[in-house]
Amino acid sequence: MSQSPADDPDHPRHPAEAAARAPGLAALDRVVTGCRACPRLVEWREATALTKRRAYQDWDYWARPIPGFGPPDAPLVLVGLAPAAHGANRTGRIFTGDPSGDLLYAALYQLGLANRPESVRHGDGLELHGVRITDPVRCAPPDNKPSTAERDTCRPWITRELEMMRPTVRTVVALGGFAWQAMLPVIADAGWVVPRPRPVFGHAARVTLPARDGGPDLRLYGCYHVSPRNTNTGRLTTAMLSDLLRDAAHSAGLTTR
């Protein structure tokens, strides 16, 4: 009897079938870390963990897919691109161990949405309040550029995540154009109506998407990615990020400082 793709982490249909089988978000977070469905990404994440950067020679890299982080009933979801090779791929937590994460978690702390401003590694005691952070691609890609096929193979993980959060999620912030484009089919698959022509990404872009079953609307915000490329050039400032996250949090029903 052949093995089911849900039980075969190397099978290209593993994300779709394993995600569908997960009974809850905690189970989904556990099973995603064993996925090996994209050979190029598996090779890259593991090779990076062996070569390391000089500053991290004493680290035992995570070198696995990165699950989402934050409470399962969060009304606000932040979506990035993919783990950084020497950031989340090293530390085991999304947006952790690189300048992008340093800026993002500091902003969340200043708004009262995190219990401290630093994120060091998986299991360090950091907690988010009403916010969950996730990625459409769960493995670190070469040059931070996943292929279209890799994005689509990985999509069931985040689709299932959003489906499970439907009772509470009210607002999604797409950090960058890649996240915005990746999330439109995810949002449609999870039960909301995405109009045509599709909404266009931009910083502070905002669209309200009705639920197909008459449930609560979902608000989608666009935000420039918190990468050094944007922050070092002033395209995205700390004030711009804080203002957008504050507006998004309020739209999700959260209180900020």
Short mmCIF file of C-alpha atoms in Angstrom, two decimals:
data_model
loop_
_atom_site.label_atom_id
_atom_site.label_comp_id
_atom_site.label_asym_id
_atom_site.label_seq_id
_atom_site.Cartn_x
_atom_site.Cartn_y
_atom_site.Cartn_z
CA MET A 1 0.00 0.00 0.00
CA SER A 2 1.48 3.37 -1.05
CA GLN A 3 2.14 6.06 1.53
CA SER A 4 -0.31 8.95 1.67
CA PRO A 5 1.17 12.35 0.68
CA ALA A 6 0.01 13.61 4.07
CA ASP A 7 2.50 11.20 5.66
CA ASP A 8 5.29 11.76 3.11
CA PRO A 9 7.01 15.12 3.75
CA ASP A 10 8.88 14.85 0.41
CA HIS A 11 5.73 14.55 -1.70
CA PRO A 12 4.73 17.70 -3.63
CA ARG A 13 1.16 17.31 -2.34
CA HIS A 14 2.25 16.97 1.27
CA PRO A 15 1.38 20.59 2.21
CA ALA A 16 -2.12 20.32 0.77
CA GLU A 17 -2.99 16.98 2.35
CA ALA A 18 -1.18 17.43 5.66
CA ALA A 19 -2.65 20.92 6.15
CA ALA A 20 -6.15 19.63 5.45
CA ARG A 21 -5.69 16.89 8.04
CA ALA A 22 -4.45 19.18 10.85
CA PRO A 23 -7.19 19.46 13.50
CA GLY A 24 -6.03 22.80 14.89
CA LEU A 25 -3.47 25.56 14.57
CA ALA A 26 -1.02 24.03 17.06
CA ALA A 27 -1.06 20.79 15.08
CA LEU A 28 -0.59 22.71 11.84
CA ASP A 29 2.42 24.54 13.29
CA ARG A 30 3.98 21.23 14.31
CA VAL A 31 3.47 19.40 11.03
CA VAL A 32 4.67 22.27 8.82
CA THR A 33 8.15 22.09 10.37
CA GLY A 34 8.70 18.63 8.83
CA CYS A 35 7.79 19.58 5.26
CA ARG A 36 10.33 18.78 2.51
CA ALA A 37 8.09 19.29 -0.53
CA CYS A 38 10.33 21.80 -2.36
CA PRO A 39 13.76 20.22 -3.08
CA ARG A 40 15.53 23.49 -3.94
CA LEU A 41 14.42 25.13 -0.71
CA VAL A 42 15.29 22.09 1.39
CA GLU A 43 18.79 22.02 -0.11
CA TRP A 44 19.30 25.75 0.43
CA ARG A 45 18.05 25.96 4.00
CA GLU A 46 20.17 22.97 5.06
CA ALA A 47 23.30 24.10 3.19
CA THR A 48 23.02 27.52 4.81
CA ALA A 49 22.83 25.87 8.22
CA LEU A 50 26.11 24.08 7.54
CA THR A 51 28.09 27.00 6.12
CA LYS A 52 26.65 29.60 8.56
CA ARG A 53 27.81 33.17 8.89
CA ARG A 54 30.95 33.92 10.84
CA ALA A 55 28.95 35.71 13.54
CA TYR A 56 26.78 32.63 14.07
CA GLN A 57 29.31 29.81 14.07
CA ASP A 58 28.20 28.72 17.55
CA TRP A 59 24.53 28.51 16.56
CA ASP A 60 22.74 25.26 15.84
CA TYR A 61 20.55 26.48 12.98
CA TRP A 62 16.84 25.58 12.96
CA ALA A 63 17.05 24.78 9.20
CA ARG A 64 13.42 23.71 8.89
CA PRO A 65 10.21 25.36 7.73
CA ILE A 66 9.03 28.19 9.99
CA PRO A 67 5.54 28.06 11.51
CA GLY A 68 3.44 31.10 12.22
CA PHE A 69 3.91 32.87 15.55
CA GLY A 70 1.28 34.37 17.83
CA PRO A 71 -2.03 33.45 19.42
CA PRO A 72 -4.42 31.29 17.38
CA ASP A 73 -7.33 33.66 18.07
CA ALA A 74 -5.51 36.84 16.98
CA PRO A 75 -7.71 39.38 15.17
CA LEU A 76 -4.67 40.87 13.38
CA VAL A 77 -2.37 38.88 11.07
CA LEU A 78 0.89 40.21 9.62
CA VAL A 79 2.20 38.43 6.50
CA GLY A 80 5.77 38.59 5.24
CA LEU A 81 7.54 36.87 2.36
CA ALA A 82 9.74 33.98 3.49
CA PRO A 83 12.27 33.25 6.26
CA ALA A 84 15.70 34.85 6.03
CA ALA A 85 18.58 32.38 5.58
CA HIS A 86 20.46 33.59 8.66
CA GLY A 87 17.42 35.01 10.46
CA ALA A 88 14.42 32.76 11.00
CA ASN A 89 16.20 29.83 9.35
CA ARG A 90 18.73 30.16 12.18
CA THR A 91 16.51 31.11 15.12
CA GLY A 92 13.38 29.08 14.41
CA ARG A 93 10.98 32.03 14.65
CA ILE A 94 9.54 34.16 11.91
CA PHE A 95 11.13 37.64 11.53
CA THR A 96 13.72 36.85 14.17
CA GLY A 97 17.48 37.33 13.98
CA ASP A 98 17.68 39.99 11.27
CA PRO A 99 17.14 43.77 10.94
CA SER A 100 13.64 43.35 9.51
CA GLY A 101 12.48 41.51 12.60
CA ASP A 102 14.27 43.91 14.93
CA LEU A 103 12.22 46.77 13.51
CA LEU A 104 8.94 44.89 13.40
CA TYR A 105 9.00 43.54 16.96
CA ALA A 106 10.16 46.88 18.36
CA ALA A 107 7.18 48.55 16.66
CA LEU A 108 4.77 45.96 18.04
CA TYR A 109 6.18 46.46 21.53
CA GLN A 110 5.82 50.23 21.32
CA LEU A 111 2.16 49.74 20.41
CA GLY A 112 1.60 47.37 23.33
CA LEU A 113 1.16 44.36 21.04
CA ALA A 114 4.21 42.45 22.31
CA ASN A 115 5.55 41.87 25.82
CA ARG A 116 9.07 43.01 24.91
CA PRO A 117 10.86 44.67 21.99
CA GLU A 118 13.39 41.94 21.16
CA SER A 119 12.89 38.58 19.47
CA VAL A 120 15.95 36.37 19.93
CA ARG A 121 14.95 32.82 19.07
CA HIS A 122 12.16 30.25 19.20
CA GLY A 123 11.12 29.64 22.81
CA ASP A 124 12.65 32.80 24.33
CA GLY A 125 9.48 33.89 26.13
CA LEU A 126 8.35 36.56 23.68
CA GLU A 127 4.55 36.88 23.48
CA LEU A 128 2.34 38.76 21.05
CA HIS A 129 -0.99 40.24 22.09
CA GLY A 130 -3.76 39.90 19.51
CA VAL A 131 -1.28 39.55 16.63
CA ARG A 132 -0.08 36.56 14.64
CA ILE A 133 2.78 36.70 12.13
CA THR A 134 3.14 34.28 9.24
CA ASP A 135 4.63 33.80 5.77
CA PRO A 136 3.24 32.45 2.48
CA VAL A 137 6.56 30.59 1.94
CA ARG A 138 7.87 28.71 4.98
CA CYS A 139 11.49 27.92 3.95
CA ALA A 140 14.36 30.31 3.31
CA PRO A 141 14.82 30.70 -0.49
CA PRO A 142 18.05 31.54 -2.34
CA ASP A 143 18.36 35.31 -2.85
CA ASN A 144 15.11 35.67 -0.89
CA LYS A 145 13.23 34.79 -4.10
CA PRO A 146 10.95 31.76 -4.01
CA SER A 147 9.74 30.52 -7.36
CA THR A 148 6.09 30.69 -8.37
CA ALA A 149 5.88 26.90 -8.09
CA GLU A 150 7.36 26.97 -4.57
CA ARG A 151 4.93 29.67 -3.50
CA ASP A 152 2.00 27.66 -4.84
CA THR A 153 3.19 24.37 -3.31
CA CYS A 154 3.48 26.10 0.07
CA ARG A 155 0.13 27.92 -0.16
CA PRO A 156 -2.01 25.27 1.62
CA TRP A 157 -0.20 25.93 4.92
CA ILE A 158 -1.21 29.59 5.10
CA THR A 159 -4.64 28.95 3.59
CA ARG A 160 -5.43 26.43 6.31
CA GLU A 161 -4.00 28.81 8.92
CA LEU A 162 -6.33 31.59 7.80
CA GLU A 163 -9.31 29.21 7.61
CA MET A 164 -8.73 28.18 11.20
CA MET A 165 -8.55 31.83 12.27
CA ARG A 166 -11.79 32.88 10.54
CA PRO A 167 -13.76 33.16 13.80
CA THR A 168 -11.46 35.91 15.08
CA VAL A 169 -9.32 37.40 12.29
CA ARG A 170 -10.50 40.81 11.10
CA THR A 171 -7.43 42.42 9.52
CA VAL A 172 -4.45 41.22 7.49
CA VAL A 173 -1.37 43.37 6.81
CA ALA A 174 0.66 42.33 3.77
CA LEU A 175 4.28 43.35 4.27
CA GLY A 176 5.37 43.92 0.68
CA GLY A 177 4.02 43.32 -2.80
CA PHE A 178 4.89 39.62 -2.76
CA ALA A 179 2.79 39.06 0.37
CA TRP A 180 -0.10 41.09 -1.09
CA GLN A 181 -0.18 39.06 -4.31
CA ALA A 182 0.31 35.77 -2.46
CA MET A 183 -2.52 36.52 -0.03
CA LEU A 184 -5.25 37.34 -2.55
CA PRO A 185 -5.87 33.70 -3.59
CA VAL A 186 -5.35 32.58 0.02
CA ILE A 187 -8.02 35.00 1.24
CA ALA A 188 -10.39 33.83 -1.51
CA ASP A 189 -9.80 30.16 -0.66
CA ALA A 190 -10.34 30.88 3.04
CA GLY A 191 -13.83 32.26 2.43
CA TRP A 192 -13.75 35.95 1.51
CA VAL A 193 -14.63 37.59 -1.81
CA VAL A 194 -11.72 39.17 -3.70
CA PRO A 195 -12.97 41.62 -6.35
CA ARG A 196 -11.89 41.79 -9.97
CA PRO A 197 -9.87 43.58 -11.05
CA ARG A 198 -7.78 42.58 -8.06
CA PRO A 199 -6.79 45.27 -5.57
CA VAL A 200 -3.40 46.86 -6.25
CA PHE A 201 -0.63 46.88 -3.64
CA GLY A 202 0.72 50.09 -2.22
CA HIS A 203 1.81 51.39 1.15
CA ALA A 204 -1.34 52.17 3.17
CA ALA A 205 -3.53 50.56 0.48
CA ARG A 206 -6.65 49.19 2.13
CA VAL A 207 -9.52 47.05 0.88
CA THR A 208 -12.49 45.53 2.70
CA LEU A 209 -13.38 42.01 1.58
CA PRO A 210 -16.82 40.54 2.39
CA ALA A 211 -17.21 36.96 3.58
CA ARG A 212 -18.97 34.62 1.17
CA ASP A 213 -21.07 33.17 3.99
CA GLY A 214 -22.20 36.54 5.34
CA GLY A 215 -19.72 36.49 8.23
CA PRO A 216 -17.41 39.33 9.27
CA ASP A 217 -15.53 41.29 6.61
CA LEU A 218 -11.76 41.05 6.31
CA ARG A 219 -9.68 44.20 5.90
CA LEU A 220 -6.45 43.89 3.91
CA TYR A 221 -3.74 46.53 4.36
CA GLY A 222 -0.61 46.99 2.28
CA CYS A 223 2.66 48.01 3.94
CA TYR A 224 6.14 48.34 2.47
CA HIS A 225 8.24 45.43 3.65
CA VAL A 226 10.37 46.07 6.74
CA SER A 227 13.56 45.11 4.88
CA PRO A 228 16.76 47.16 5.17
CA ARG A 229 16.38 47.97 1.46
CA ASN A 230 13.28 49.99 2.32
CA THR A 231 14.22 51.28 5.77
CA ASN A 232 17.78 52.35 4.90
CA THR A 233 16.54 54.39 1.93
CA GLY A 234 13.72 56.01 3.88
CA ARG A 235 11.02 54.44 1.75
CA LEU A 236 9.64 53.02 4.99
CA THR A 237 10.29 54.93 8.19
CA THR A 238 9.66 53.81 11.75
CA ALA A 239 6.86 56.37 12.00
CA MET A 240 5.22 55.10 8.81
CA LEU A 241 5.33 51.52 10.09
CA SER A 242 3.96 52.45 13.51
CA ASP A 243 1.15 54.52 12.03
CA LEU A 244 0.05 51.75 9.69
CA LEU A 245 0.24 49.02 12.33
CA ARG A 246 -1.73 51.21 14.74
CA ASP A 247 -4.47 51.80 12.16
CA ALA A 248 -4.57 48.11 11.28
CA ALA A 249 -4.72 47.09 14.94
CA HIS A 250 -7.59 49.49 15.61
CA SER A 251 -9.48 48.16 12.57
CA ALA A 252 -9.09 44.68 14.08
CA GLY A 253 -10.56 45.85 17.39
CA LEU A 254 -7.27 45.97 19.30
CA THR A 255 -6.23 48.71 21.74
CA THR A 256 -2.77 50.23 21.36
CA ARG A 257 -0.69 52.63 23.39
#
